Coordinates of C-alpha atoms in Angstrom, one line a residue:
X904 CA -26.1 15.8 8.6
X905 CA -24.8 17.8 4.5
X906 CA -24.9 13.8 3.3
X907 CA -27.6 13.3 4.1
X908 CA -30.1 16.8 3.7
X909 CA -28.0 16.1 0.0
X910 CA -29.5 12.4 -0.8
X911 CA -32.1 12.1 -3.4
X912 CA -35.8 13.2 -1.6
X913 CA -37.3 9.9 -2.3
X914 CA -37.2 7.2 -4.3
X915 CA -39.1 6.8 -7.7
X916 CA -43.2 5.0 -6.5
X917 CA -42.4 4.8 -2.1
X918 CA -39.4 3.8 0.1
X919 CA -36.8 5.3 1.6
X920 CA -35.1 8.0 0.1
X921 CA -31.9 6.5 -1.8
X922 CA -28.5 6.0 0.2
X923 CA -26.2 7.5 -2.0
X924 CA -25.7 11.3 -3.8
X925 CA -25.9 11.6 -7.7
X926 CA -25.1 14.1 -9.5
X927 CA -28.0 16.7 -9.7
X928 CA -28.6 16.3 -5.5
X929 CA -23.7 17.6 -5.3
X930 CA -25.0 19.9 -7.4
X931 CA -28.1 21.1 -5.9
X932 CA -25.3 21.0 -2.7
X933 CA -22.9 23.5 -3.7
X934 CA -25.8 26.2 -5.1
X935 CA -27.8 26.8 -2.1
X936 CA -23.7 27.1 -0.6
X937 CA -23.1 29.3 -3.4
X938 CA -20.8 28.0 -4.7
X939 CA -20.8 27.9 -8.3
X940 CA -19.4 31.1 -10.1
X941 CA -16.9 32.5 -12.7
X942 CA -13.7 31.2 -10.8
X943 CA -15.5 27.7 -9.3
X944 CA -18.0 26.7 -12.7
X945 CA -20.4 23.9 -13.8
X946 CA -17.4 21.8 -14.9
X947 CA -15.2 22.1 -11.7
X948 CA -18.2 21.0 -9.4
X949 CA -19.6 18.5 -12.0
X950 CA -15.5 16.7 -11.9
X951 CA -15.2 16.9 -8.0
X952 CA -18.0 15.1 -8.6
X953 CA -17.0 12.3 -10.9
X954 CA -12.7 12.3 -9.7
X955 CA -14.6 11.4 -6.0
X956 CA -16.7 8.5 -6.9
X957 CA -14.0 5.4 -5.9
X958 CA -13.6 2.7 -9.2
X959 CA -16.5 -0.1 -10.7
X960 CA -15.2 -3.4 -11.1
X961 CA -18.5 -3.9 -13.6
X962 CA -20.4 0.0 -14.7
X963 CA -24.0 -2.7 -16.6
X964 CA -23.6 -4.7 -13.2
X965 CA -23.5 -1.3 -10.8
X966 CA -25.1 1.4 -13.0
X967 CA -26.3 3.3 -9.3
X968 CA -23.2 2.8 -7.7
X969 CA -21.2 4.7 -11.3
X970 CA -24.3 7.5 -11.4
X971 CA -23.6 8.4 -7.4
X972 CA -21.7 9.1 -4.3
X973 CA -20.8 6.8 -1.2
X974 CA -20.7 8.7 2.0
X975 CA -16.3 8.1 1.4
X976 CA -16.5 8.8 -1.9
X977 CA -18.4 12.5 -0.6
X978 CA -15.7 13.5 1.7
X979 CA -13.4 12.8 -1.7
X980 CA -15.3 15.3 -3.6
X981 CA -15.6 17.4 -0.7
X982 CA -12.1 17.1 -0.3
X983 CA -11.9 17.8 -4.5
X984 CA -13.9 20.3 -4.6
X985 CA -12.2 22.7 -1.4
X986 CA -8.9 21.9 -3.5
X987 CA -10.3 23.4 -6.2
X988 CA -12.5 26.6 -4.8
X989 CA -10.3 29.8 -4.6
X990 CA -10.9 31.1 -1.0
X991 CA -8.7 33.2 0.8
X992 CA -6.1 32.0 3.5
X993 CA -6.3 32.2 6.9
X994 CA -3.8 34.8 7.5
X995 CA -5.6 36.5 4.5
X996 CA -8.4 37.3 6.2
X997 CA -7.0 38.0 9.0
X998 CA -4.8 40.8 7.3
X999 CA -7.7 41.5 6.4
X1000 CA -9.6 42.2 9.3
X1001 CA -11.4 39.3 9.4
X1002 CA -12.8 35.8 10.7
X1003 CA -13.9 33.9 8.5
X1004 CA -14.7 33.9 5.0
X1005 CA -18.4 34.5 4.6
X1006 CA -17.6 38.3 6.3
X1007 CA -15.3 38.6 4.0
X1008 CA -17.6 37.6 1.3
X1009 CA -20.6 39.6 3.1
X1010 CA -18.7 42.6 2.7
X1011 CA -17.1 42.0 -0.8
X1012 CA -20.6 42.3 -1.6
X1013 CA -21.6 45.1 0.2
X1014 CA -19.4 47.2 -1.4
X1015 CA -20.5 45.4 -4.8
X1016 CA -17.4 44.1 -6.0
X1017 CA -17.5 41.1 -7.4
X1018 CA -15.2 38.5 -5.1
X1019 CA -12.4 39.3 -5.8
X1020 CA -9.2 37.2 -3.8
X1021 CA -6.1 38.1 -5.0
X1022 CA -5.0 34.7 -6.4
X1023 CA -1.8 33.1 -5.0
X1024 CA 1.2 31.3 -7.1
X1025 CA -0.2 28.2 -5.7
X1026 CA -4.0 29.0 -7.9
X1027 CA -5.4 27.5 -10.6
X1028 CA -5.6 23.8 -12.3
X1029 CA -2.9 21.3 -11.6
X1030 CA 0.1 23.9 -10.1
X1031 CA 1.2 22.7 -6.9
X1032 CA -0.7 23.7 -3.5
X1033 CA 1.6 26.0 -0.8
X1034 CA -1.5 25.5 1.5
X1035 CA -1.9 22.2 2.9
X1036 CA -5.4 20.4 2.1
X1037 CA -6.7 20.6 5.2
X1038 CA -6.5 24.3 5.3
X1039 CA -8.2 24.4 2.3
X1040 CA -10.5 21.9 3.7
X1041 CA -11.1 24.0 7.0
X1042 CA -12.3 27.0 4.6
X1043 CA -14.1 25.0 2.3
X1044 CA -16.2 23.4 4.8
X1045 CA -16.7 26.3 7.7
X1046 CA -17.7 28.3 4.2
X1047 CA -19.9 25.2 3.1
X1048 CA -21.9 24.7 6.8
X1049 CA -22.6 29.1 6.8
X1050 CA -23.8 29.4 3.6
X1051 CA -26.3 26.2 4.2
X1052 CA -27.2 27.6 7.8
X1053 CA -27.9 31.1 5.2
X1054 CA -30.4 29.9 3.2
X1055 CA -30.5 30.3 -0.4
X1056 CA -30.1 33.3 -2.0
X1057 CA -29.1 35.2 1.8
X1058 CA -28.4 38.5 0.7
X1059 CA -26.8 40.6 3.4
X1060 CA -28.3 44.3 3.5
X1061 CA -26.3 47.6 4.4
X1062 CA -26.3 48.3 8.1
X1063 CA -27.6 45.1 8.9
X1064 CA -26.1 42.9 11.6
X1065 CA -24.7 38.5 10.2
X1066 CA -26.9 35.8 11.6
X1067 CA -25.4 34.9 14.1
X1068 CA -23.8 31.1 13.3
X1069 CA -24.5 28.0 15.8
X1070 CA -22.8 25.2 14.6
X1071 CA -25.4 23.2 16.8
X1072 CA -28.0 25.4 15.6
X1073 CA -26.6 23.9 12.3
X1074 CA -27.0 20.4 12.6
X1075 CA -30.8 20.6 14.0
X1076 CA -31.7 22.4 10.8
X1077 CA -30.1 19.7 8.3
X1078 CA -31.3 17.2 11.5
X1079 CA -35.1 18.5 10.2
X1080 CA -35.4 18.3 7.3
X1081 CA -33.7 15.0 6.5
X1082 CA -36.1 14.2 8.8
X1083 CA -38.9 16.0 7.0
X1084 CA -37.4 14.1 4.0
X1085 CA -38.1 10.5 5.5
X1086 CA -41.3 11.7 5.9
X1087 CA -42.3 12.8 2.5
X1088 CA -42.5 16.5 3.6
X1089 CA -40.1 18.5 1.2
X1090 CA -39.6 22.9 1.4
X1091 CA -38.7 23.7 -2.1

């Protein structure tokens, strides 16, 4: 559903939407999720896109393939983003009394603190990671889903309870967006 939601709006001249994700759509998805920040700059987001693509044998004949992500490429790019984006570990969240990264990030925003997650020795580009990729990806994807469910620019006000997150609710919302996009209806 996330892949489908991120595909380009409509092909030029009408017709069905493209089956692949372009760089601007990838960047929009990460921006909508609030992942582009001081720690995960535009440069890193673009690197995940580029490194996520499979090699193209003939770049001139396959320019569309060269400039976009297939579903498998999208999964690779998500894995690379999960590897590069600095989010707290499950252990750090548990120590602080949070059940997910969104609760932690909400509290930092309410406290007026820029996102501060204590860095580990394994943090950084080209460093050997201690946590396996599946653990980092689980927290990354959970945070991505919860932020996309809330909507772009959502800010929790002091004393306000966070919205209830539901995977089914997110899936229904994304399916409706996908259907609207196929019909050419845009809300952005």
